[in-house]
PDB file of C-alpha atoms in Angstrom:
ATOM      1  CA  MET A 955     147.138 -25.936 -28.713  1.00  0.00           C
ATOM      2  CA  ASP A 956     146.148 -24.290 -31.974  1.00  0.00           C
ATOM      3  CA  THR A 957     149.192 -25.257 -33.944  1.00  0.00           C
ATOM      4  CA  ASN A 958     151.443 -28.199 -34.690  1.00  0.00           C
ATOM      5  CA  LEU A 959     154.890 -27.737 -33.277  1.00  0.00           C
ATOM      6  CA  ARG A 960     158.228 -28.528 -34.840  1.00  0.00           C
ATOM      7  CA  TYR A 961     161.734 -27.433 -34.013  1.00  0.00           C
ATOM      8  CA  THR A 962     164.972 -26.403 -35.650  1.00  0.00           C
ATOM      9  CA  LEU A 963     168.431 -27.227 -34.396  1.00  0.00           C
ATOM     10  CA  VAL A 964     171.560 -25.302 -35.357  1.00  0.00           C
ATOM     11  CA  LEU A 965     175.020 -26.534 -34.422  1.00  0.00           C
ATOM     12  CA  ARG A 966     178.063 -24.335 -34.829  1.00  0.00           C
ATOM     13  CA  VAL A 967     181.681 -25.240 -34.196  1.00  0.00           C
ATOM     14  CA  TYR A 968     183.922 -22.640 -32.566  1.00  0.00           C
ATOM     15  CA  GLY A 969     187.586 -22.238 -31.837  1.00  0.00           C
ATOM     16  CA  ASP A 970     188.448 -18.786 -30.570  1.00  0.00           C
ATOM     17  CA  GLU A 971     185.778 -17.593 -32.979  1.00  0.00           C
ATOM     18  CA  LYS A 972     183.148 -19.228 -35.167  1.00  0.00           C
ATOM     19  CA  ILE A 973     184.646 -21.825 -37.509  1.00  0.00           C
ATOM     20  CA  PHE A 974     181.886 -23.924 -38.949  1.00  0.00           C
ATOM     21  CA  GLY A 975     178.106 -23.945 -39.244  1.00  0.00           C
ATOM     22  CA  PRO A 976     175.281 -24.644 -41.691  1.00  0.00           C
ATOM     23  CA  GLY A 977     176.418 -21.936 -44.149  1.00  0.00           C
ATOM     24  CA  ILE A 978     179.981 -23.079 -44.729  1.00  0.00           C
ATOM     25  CA  ALA A 979     178.859 -26.722 -44.733  1.00  0.00           C
ATOM     26  CA  GLU A 980     176.424 -26.014 -47.551  1.00  0.00           C
ATOM     27  CA  LEU A 981     179.045 -23.944 -49.368  1.00  0.00           C
ATOM     28  CA  LEU A 982     181.601 -26.774 -49.234  1.00  0.00           C
ATOM     29  CA  GLU A 983     179.034 -29.263 -50.477  1.00  0.00           C
ATOM     30  CA  HIS A 984     178.357 -27.029 -53.460  1.00  0.00           C
ATOM     31  CA  VAL A 985     182.101 -26.758 -54.118  1.00  0.00           C
ATOM     32  CA  GLU A 986     182.350 -30.542 -54.015  1.00  0.00           C
ATOM     33  CA  GLU A 987     179.568 -30.799 -56.566  1.00  0.00           C
ATOM     34  CA  LEU A 988     180.494 -27.876 -58.822  1.00  0.00           C
ATOM     35  CA  HIS A 989     184.315 -27.874 -58.456  1.00  0.00           C
ATOM     36  CA  SER A 990     184.280 -24.109 -58.177  1.00  0.00           C
ATOM     37  CA  LEU A 991     183.957 -21.700 -55.275  1.00  0.00           C
ATOM     38  CA  ARG A 992     182.488 -19.088 -57.593  1.00  0.00           C
ATOM     39  CA  LYS A 993     179.800 -21.433 -58.900  1.00  0.00           C
ATOM     40  CA  ALA A 994     179.109 -22.582 -55.342  1.00  0.00           C
ATOM     41  CA  THR A 995     178.494 -19.015 -54.191  1.00  0.00           C
ATOM     42  CA  ALA A 996     176.297 -18.350 -57.219  1.00  0.00           C
ATOM     43  CA  ALA A 997     174.237 -21.441 -56.396  1.00  0.00           C
ATOM     44  CA  MET A 998     173.682 -20.119 -52.874  1.00  0.00           C
ATOM     45  CA  GLY A 999     173.208 -16.457 -53.767  1.00  0.00           C
ATOM     46  CA  MET A1000     176.201 -15.632 -51.543  1.00  0.00           C
ATOM     47  CA  ALA A1001     178.770 -12.941 -52.315  1.00  0.00           C
ATOM     48  CA  TYR A1002     182.054 -14.464 -53.483  1.00  0.00           C
ATOM     49  CA  SER A1003     184.081 -12.188 -51.202  1.00  0.00           C
ATOM     50  CA  LYS A1004     182.009 -13.279 -48.208  1.00  0.00           C
ATOM     51  CA  ALA A1005     182.427 -16.968 -49.059  1.00  0.00           C
ATOM     52  CA  TRP A1006     186.146 -16.486 -49.537  1.00  0.00           C
ATOM     53  CA  SER A1007     186.591 -14.877 -46.130  1.00  0.00           C
ATOM     54  CA  ILE A1008     184.416 -17.509 -44.393  1.00  0.00           C
ATOM     55  CA  VAL A1009     186.605 -20.255 -45.847  1.00  0.00           C
ATOM     56  CA  LYS A1010     189.881 -18.442 -45.085  1.00  0.00           C
ATOM     57  CA  ASN A1011     188.834 -17.710 -41.487  1.00  0.00           C
ATOM     58  CA  ALA A1012     187.842 -21.330 -40.961  1.00  0.00           C
ATOM     59  CA  GLU A1013     191.125 -22.567 -42.430  1.00  0.00           C
ATOM     60  CA  ARG A1014     193.144 -20.224 -40.247  1.00  0.00           C
ATOM     61  CA  ALA A1015     191.264 -21.294 -37.125  1.00  0.00           C
ATOM     62  CA  LEU A1016     191.493 -24.996 -37.977  1.00  0.00           C
ATOM     63  CA  GLY A1017     195.125 -24.828 -38.995  1.00  0.00           C
ATOM     64  CA  PHE A1018     194.620 -26.730 -42.228  1.00  0.00           C
ATOM     65  CA  PRO A1019     193.225 -25.954 -45.687  1.00  0.00           C
ATOM     66  CA  LEU A1020     189.661 -26.885 -46.571  1.00  0.00           C
ATOM     67  CA  LEU A1021     189.957 -26.105 -50.271  1.00  0.00           C
ATOM     68  CA  VAL A1022     192.602 -26.619 -52.944  1.00  0.00           C
ATOM     69  CA  SER A1023     192.294 -24.180 -55.795  1.00  0.00           C
ATOM     70  CA  THR A1024     193.787 -23.891 -59.221  1.00  0.00           C
ATOM     71  CA  VAL A1025     193.839 -20.200 -60.026  1.00  0.00           C
ATOM     72  CA  GLY A1026     193.141 -18.354 -63.244  1.00  0.00           C
ATOM     73  CA  GLY A1027     191.734 -19.350 -66.562  1.00  0.00           C
ATOM     74  CA  LYS A1028     188.284 -18.756 -67.915  1.00  0.00           C
ATOM     75  CA  GLY A1029     185.737 -19.062 -65.090  1.00  0.00           C
ATOM     76  CA  GLY A1030     188.369 -18.416 -62.427  1.00  0.00           C
ATOM     77  CA  GLY A1031     189.949 -21.854 -62.047  1.00  0.00           C
ATOM     78  CA  SER A1032     188.588 -24.783 -60.086  1.00  0.00           C
ATOM     79  CA  ALA A1033     188.365 -25.719 -56.434  1.00  0.00           C
ATOM     80  CA  THR A1034     187.990 -29.005 -54.608  1.00  0.00           C
ATOM     81  CA  LEU A1035     187.945 -30.059 -50.979  1.00  0.00           C
ATOM     82  CA  THR A1036     191.107 -31.315 -49.325  1.00  0.00           C
ATOM     83  CA  GLU A1037     190.982 -34.720 -47.640  1.00  0.00           C
ATOM     84  CA  ARG A1038     190.939 -33.074 -44.213  1.00  0.00           C
ATOM     85  CA  GLY A1039     188.274 -30.686 -45.452  1.00  0.00           C
ATOM     86  CA  LYS A1040     186.135 -33.635 -46.529  1.00  0.00           C
ATOM     87  CA  ARG A1041     186.667 -35.355 -43.184  1.00  0.00           C
ATOM     88  CA  PHE A1042     185.763 -32.234 -41.225  1.00  0.00           C
ATOM     89  CA  LEU A1043     182.633 -31.585 -43.283  1.00  0.00           C
ATOM     90  CA  SER A1044     181.628 -35.190 -42.890  1.00  0.00           C
ATOM     91  CA  ALA A1045     182.160 -35.077 -39.095  1.00  0.00           C
ATOM     92  CA  TYR A1046     180.022 -31.932 -38.903  1.00  0.00           C
ATOM     93  CA  ARG A1047     177.184 -33.496 -40.923  1.00  0.00           C
ATOM     94  CA  ARG A1048     177.381 -36.623 -38.811  1.00  0.00           C
ATOM     95  CA  PHE A1049     177.262 -34.526 -35.645  1.00  0.00           C
ATOM     96  CA  GLU A1050     174.143 -32.762 -36.953  1.00  0.00           C
ATOM     97  CA  SER A1051     172.466 -35.931 -38.044  1.00  0.00           C
ATOM     98  CA  ILE A1052     173.066 -37.901 -34.836  1.00  0.00           C
ATOM     99  CA  VAL A1053     172.042 -35.035 -32.550  1.00  0.00           C
ATOM    100  CA  HIS A1054     168.994 -34.309 -34.707  1.00  0.00           C
ATOM    101  CA  GLY A1055     167.891 -37.930 -34.525  1.00  0.00           C
ATOM    102  CA  TYR A1056     168.073 -37.856 -30.751  1.00  0.00           C
ATOM    103  CA  ALA A1057     166.421 -34.423 -30.512  1.00  0.00           C
ATOM    104  CA  ASP A1058     163.486 -35.771 -32.559  1.00  0.00           C
ATOM    105  CA  GLU A1059     162.776 -38.331 -29.846  1.00  0.00           C
ATOM    106  CA  ILE A1060     163.106 -35.854 -26.995  1.00  0.00           C
ATOM    107  CA  PHE A1061     160.947 -33.286 -28.774  1.00  0.00           C
ATOM    108  CA  GLU A1062     158.251 -35.905 -29.215  1.00  0.00           C
ATOM    109  CA  GLU A1063     158.443 -36.812 -25.542  1.00  0.00           C
ATOM    110  CA  LEU A1064     158.326 -33.247 -24.284  1.00  0.00           C
ATOM    111  CA  PHE A1065     156.014 -31.559 -26.770  1.00  0.00           C
ATOM    112  CA  GLY A1066     154.296 -34.813 -27.674  1.00  0.00           C
ATOM    113  CA  GLU A1067     150.743 -34.307 -28.725  1.00  0.00           C
ATOM    114  CA  ASP A1068     151.521 -30.906 -30.252  1.00  0.00           C
ATOM    115  CA  ALA A1069     154.502 -32.098 -32.282  1.00  0.00           C
ATOM    116  CA  GLU A1070     154.082 -32.715 -35.993  1.00  0.00           C
TER     117      GLU A1070
ATOM    118  CA  MET B1216     194.823 -28.612 -35.205  1.00  0.00           C
ATOM    119  CA  ASP B1217     195.821 -25.206 -33.891  1.00  0.00           C
ATOM    120  CA  THR B1218     192.796 -24.581 -31.756  1.00  0.00           C
ATOM    121  CA  ASN B1219     190.537 -26.231 -29.205  1.00  0.00           C
ATOM    122  CA  LEU B1220     187.077 -26.812 -30.571  1.00  0.00           C
ATOM    123  CA  ARG B1221     183.750 -26.310 -28.869  1.00  0.00           C
ATOM    124  CA  TYR B1222     180.236 -26.033 -30.225  1.00  0.00           C
ATOM    125  CA  THR B1223     177.021 -24.146 -29.717  1.00  0.00           C
ATOM    126  CA  LEU B1224     173.547 -25.565 -30.112  1.00  0.00           C
ATOM    127  CA  VAL B1225     170.421 -23.483 -30.679  1.00  0.00           C
ATOM    128  CA  LEU B1226     166.958 -25.003 -30.573  1.00  0.00           C
ATOM    129  CA  ARG B1227     163.931 -23.088 -31.762  1.00  0.00           C
ATOM    130  CA  VAL B1228     160.314 -24.161 -31.641  1.00  0.00           C
ATOM    131  CA  TYR B1229     158.086 -23.329 -34.601  1.00  0.00           C
ATOM    132  CA  GLY B1230     154.422 -23.496 -35.426  1.00  0.00           C
ATOM    133  CA  ASP B1231     153.607 -21.799 -38.711  1.00  0.00           C
ATOM    134  CA  GLU B1232     156.289 -19.320 -37.722  1.00  0.00           C
ATOM    135  CA  LYS B1233     158.893 -19.052 -34.988  1.00  0.00           C
ATOM    136  CA  ILE B1234     157.388 -19.375 -31.527  1.00  0.00           C
ATOM    137  CA  PHE B1235     160.113 -19.973 -29.021  1.00  0.00           C
ATOM    138  CA  GLY B1236     163.881 -19.796 -28.760  1.00  0.00           C
ATOM    139  CA  PRO B1237     166.716 -18.685 -26.492  1.00  0.00           C
ATOM    140  CA  GLY B1238     165.590 -15.010 -26.522  1.00  0.00           C
ATOM    141  CA  ILE B1239     162.023 -15.448 -25.329  1.00  0.00           C
ATOM    142  CA  ALA B1240     163.121 -18.137 -22.862  1.00  0.00           C
ATOM    143  CA  GLU B1241     165.559 -15.722 -21.242  1.00  0.00           C
ATOM    144  CA  LEU B1242     162.942 -12.971 -21.318  1.00  0.00           C
ATOM    145  CA  LEU B1243     160.357 -15.122 -19.519  1.00  0.00           C
ATOM    146  CA  GLU B1244     162.915 -16.133 -16.904  1.00  0.00           C
ATOM    147  CA  HIS B1245     163.611 -12.479 -16.211  1.00  0.00           C
ATOM    148  CA  VAL B1246     159.865 -11.809 -15.929  1.00  0.00           C
ATOM    149  CA  GLU B1247     159.572 -14.651 -13.438  1.00  0.00           C
ATOM    150  CA  GLU B1248     162.361 -13.146 -11.374  1.00  0.00           C
ATOM    151  CA  LEU B1249     161.462  -9.470 -11.692  1.00  0.00           C
ATOM    152  CA  HIS B1250     157.644  -9.682 -11.978  1.00  0.00           C
ATOM    153  CA  SER B1251     157.701  -7.105 -14.746  1.00  0.00           C
ATOM    154  CA  LEU B1252     158.045  -7.288 -18.504  1.00  0.00           C
ATOM    155  CA  ARG B1253     159.526  -3.803 -18.540  1.00  0.00           C
ATOM    156  CA  LYS B1254     162.199  -4.669 -15.983  1.00  0.00           C
ATOM    157  CA  ALA B1255     162.887  -7.929 -17.826  1.00  0.00           C
ATOM    158  CA  THR B1256     163.535  -6.084 -21.082  1.00  0.00           C
ATOM    159  CA  ALA B1257     165.733  -3.546 -19.281  1.00  0.00           C
ATOM    160  CA  ALA B1258     167.774  -6.401 -17.784  1.00  0.00           C
ATOM    161  CA  MET B1259     168.331  -7.806 -21.278  1.00  0.00           C
ATOM    162  CA  GLY B1260     168.835  -4.498 -23.089  1.00  0.00           C
ATOM    163  CA  MET B1261     165.852  -5.384 -25.301  1.00  0.00           C
ATOM    164  CA  ALA B1262     163.306  -2.857 -26.574  1.00  0.00           C
ATOM    165  CA  TYR B1263     160.011  -3.183 -24.708  1.00  0.00           C
ATOM    166  CA  SER B1264     158.007  -3.043 -27.932  1.00  0.00           C
ATOM    167  CA  LYS B1265     160.076  -5.878 -29.399  1.00  0.00           C
ATOM    168  CA  ALA B1266     159.623  -8.025 -26.291  1.00  0.00           C
ATOM    169  CA  TRP B1267     155.913  -7.323 -26.276  1.00  0.00           C
ATOM    170  CA  SER B1268     155.488  -8.438 -29.891  1.00  0.00           C
ATOM    171  CA  ILE B1269     157.640 -11.559 -29.369  1.00  0.00           C
ATOM    172  CA  VAL B1270     155.426 -12.586 -26.461  1.00  0.00           C
ATOM    173  CA  LYS B1271     152.168 -11.748 -28.261  1.00  0.00           C
ATOM    174  CA  ASN B1272     153.227 -13.650 -31.408  1.00  0.00           C
ATOM    175  CA  ALA B1273     154.172 -16.682 -29.336  1.00  0.00           C
ATOM    176  CA  GLU B1274     150.889 -16.564 -27.427  1.00  0.00           C
ATOM    177  CA  ARG B1275     148.880 -16.313 -30.637  1.00  0.00           C
ATOM    178  CA  ALA B1276     150.759 -19.225 -32.196  1.00  0.00           C
ATOM    179  CA  LEU B1277     150.509 -21.372 -29.073  1.00  0.00           C
ATOM    180  CA  GLY B1278     146.883 -20.531 -28.465  1.00  0.00           C
ATOM    181  CA  PHE B1279     147.350 -19.766 -24.771  1.00  0.00           C
ATOM    182  CA  PRO B1280     148.751 -16.840 -22.750  1.00  0.00           C
ATOM    183  CA  LEU B1281     152.316 -16.968 -21.443  1.00  0.00           C
ATOM    184  CA  LEU B1282     152.024 -13.892 -19.239  1.00  0.00           C
ATOM    185  CA  VAL B1283     149.384 -12.443 -16.935  1.00  0.00           C
ATOM    186  CA  SER B1284     149.717  -8.709 -16.464  1.00  0.00           C
ATOM    187  CA  THR B1285     148.216  -6.179 -14.149  1.00  0.00           C
ATOM    188  CA  VAL B1286     148.201  -2.941 -16.073  1.00  0.00           C
ATOM    189  CA  GLY B1287     148.856   0.605 -14.971  1.00  0.00           C
ATOM    190  CA  GLY B1288     150.258   2.185 -11.845  1.00  0.00           C
ATOM    191  CA  LYS B1289     153.715   3.540 -11.304  1.00  0.00           C
ATOM    192  CA  GLY B1290     156.260   1.355 -13.083  1.00  0.00           C
ATOM    193  CA  GLY B1291     153.644  -0.020 -15.465  1.00  0.00           C
ATOM    194  CA  GLY B1292     152.046  -2.787 -13.408  1.00  0.00           C
ATOM    195  CA  SER B1293     153.394  -6.289 -12.882  1.00  0.00           C
ATOM    196  CA  ALA B1294     153.606  -9.450 -14.953  1.00  0.00           C
ATOM    197  CA  THR B1295     153.971 -13.104 -14.084  1.00  0.00           C
ATOM    198  CA  LEU B1296     153.985 -16.328 -16.050  1.00  0.00           C
ATOM    199  CA  THR B1297     150.835 -18.350 -16.427  1.00  0.00           C
ATOM    200  CA  GLU B1298     150.924 -21.997 -15.370  1.00  0.00           C
ATOM    201  CA  ARG B1299     150.990 -23.099 -19.016  1.00  0.00           C
ATOM    202  CA  GLY B1300     153.681 -20.519 -19.702  1.00  0.00           C
ATOM    203  CA  LYS B1301     155.788 -21.981 -16.902  1.00  0.00           C
ATOM    204  CA  ARG B1302     155.256 -25.497 -18.201  1.00  0.00           C
ATOM    205  CA  PHE B1303     156.170 -24.546 -21.755  1.00  0.00           C
ATOM    206  CA  LEU B1304     159.312 -22.678 -20.656  1.00  0.00           C
ATOM    207  CA  SER B1305     160.287 -25.614 -18.503  1.00  0.00           C
ATOM    208  CA  ALA B1306     159.759 -28.090 -21.380  1.00  0.00           C
ATOM    209  CA  TYR B1307     161.933 -25.924 -23.656  1.00  0.00           C
ATOM    210  CA  ARG B1308     164.742 -25.715 -21.090  1.00  0.00           C
ATOM    211  CA  ARG B1309     164.525 -29.447 -20.526  1.00  0.00           C
ATOM    212  CA  PHE B1310     164.659 -30.058 -24.286  1.00  0.00           C
ATOM    213  CA  GLU B1311     167.792 -27.890 -24.499  1.00  0.00           C
ATOM    214  CA  SER B1312     169.460 -29.493 -21.548  1.00  0.00           C
ATOM    215  CA  ILE B1313     168.819 -33.118 -22.595  1.00  0.00           C
ATOM    216  CA  VAL B1314     169.874 -32.553 -26.220  1.00  0.00           C
ATOM    217  CA  HIS B1315     172.928 -30.589 -25.098  1.00  0.00           C
ATOM    218  CA  GLY B1316     174.010 -33.389 -22.784  1.00  0.00           C
ATOM    219  CA  TYR B1317     173.815 -35.876 -25.620  1.00  0.00           C
ATOM    220  CA  ALA B1318     175.500 -33.533 -28.105  1.00  0.00           C
ATOM    221  CA  ASP B1319     178.423 -33.155 -25.668  1.00  0.00           C
ATOM    222  CA  GLU B1320     179.097 -36.886 -25.952  1.00  0.00           C
ATOM    223  CA  ILE B1321     178.784 -36.984 -29.718  1.00  0.00           C
ATOM    224  CA  PHE B1322     180.962 -33.907 -30.150  1.00  0.00           C
ATOM    225  CA  GLU B1323     183.647 -35.543 -28.024  1.00  0.00           C
ATOM    226  CA  GLU B1324     183.432 -38.704 -30.118  1.00  0.00           C
ATOM    227  CA  LEU B1325     183.580 -36.927 -33.461  1.00  0.00           C
ATOM    228  CA  PHE B1326     185.898 -34.022 -32.751  1.00  0.00           C
ATOM    229  CA  GLY B1327     187.599 -35.811 -29.867  1.00  0.00           C
ATOM    230  CA  GLU B1328     191.184 -34.766 -29.502  1.00  0.00           C
ATOM    231  CA  ASP B1329     190.433 -31.231 -30.669  1.00  0.00           C
ATOM    232  CA  ALA B1330     187.467 -30.685 -28.348  1.00  0.00           C
ATOM    233  CA  GLU B1331     187.950 -28.612 -25.203  1.00  0.00           C
TER     234      GLU B1331
END
C-alpha cells in the first residue's frame, strides 16, 4: 500500500434528535475555561447564535440545563457549566476515550502493516 | 432525563486524505450486488460523477484498484470489486462492527439508565 493509514472516530449522542457530539463538547470546554459563551464561540470561530441554539436544543432534549448564565453587563455576562453539565461532558469524553483506545487496537489488528 | 439516549459511531479511514467511510462502503456493497457503478449510485441517490471520484481518490490513496470495470455497451458496462477491494471493504465493516459492539457496552455503562 502506498500510504500509511489512520482512522477517525466520531461519537454522537442522540435522543429524538442529535444532542451531543464533538462540537458541543469542545464548546462547553471553552466555556469552562473562559467563563463565557461568547468568548467560547469566538475561540472556536462559531456564530454565537448557532452555539446558543445548540446548547438550548441539547438542554431541552436532556431535560436539564448545561449552562448557568449571569446576563448583562459589559461583555455580556458570564457562563459556567452546571454540575450535571460537567458530569455529562465528562461521560461523553470518557466514552470517546475508552472507545478510541479499543478502536486503536482493532485498527492495528485489521489494517496492521498499513497503520501508522 | 426526559429522553432515551442512543449514540452513533462513524469510523473513517485516512491516508493523506480521506479514503474510506460509510458512504464508499455502502457504494461498494451496492456495486457487489448490482454489478454496476451506475446502478449502485442510482440505488443510493448519489451522482455518478461524485461516486466515480470517490472511488478513484480511494484507489489512488490505497495504491490498488477497488473496482474492475468493463466499459461500454448498453447500460454502461459492468463493474465488480477486486479481491483487494473486497478484503478492504470487509476489514472496514469488521472494524465498524467490533468497535460498535464494544461501544454498546461502554455506552450502557456510562449513560446507563438513560440509554435505550
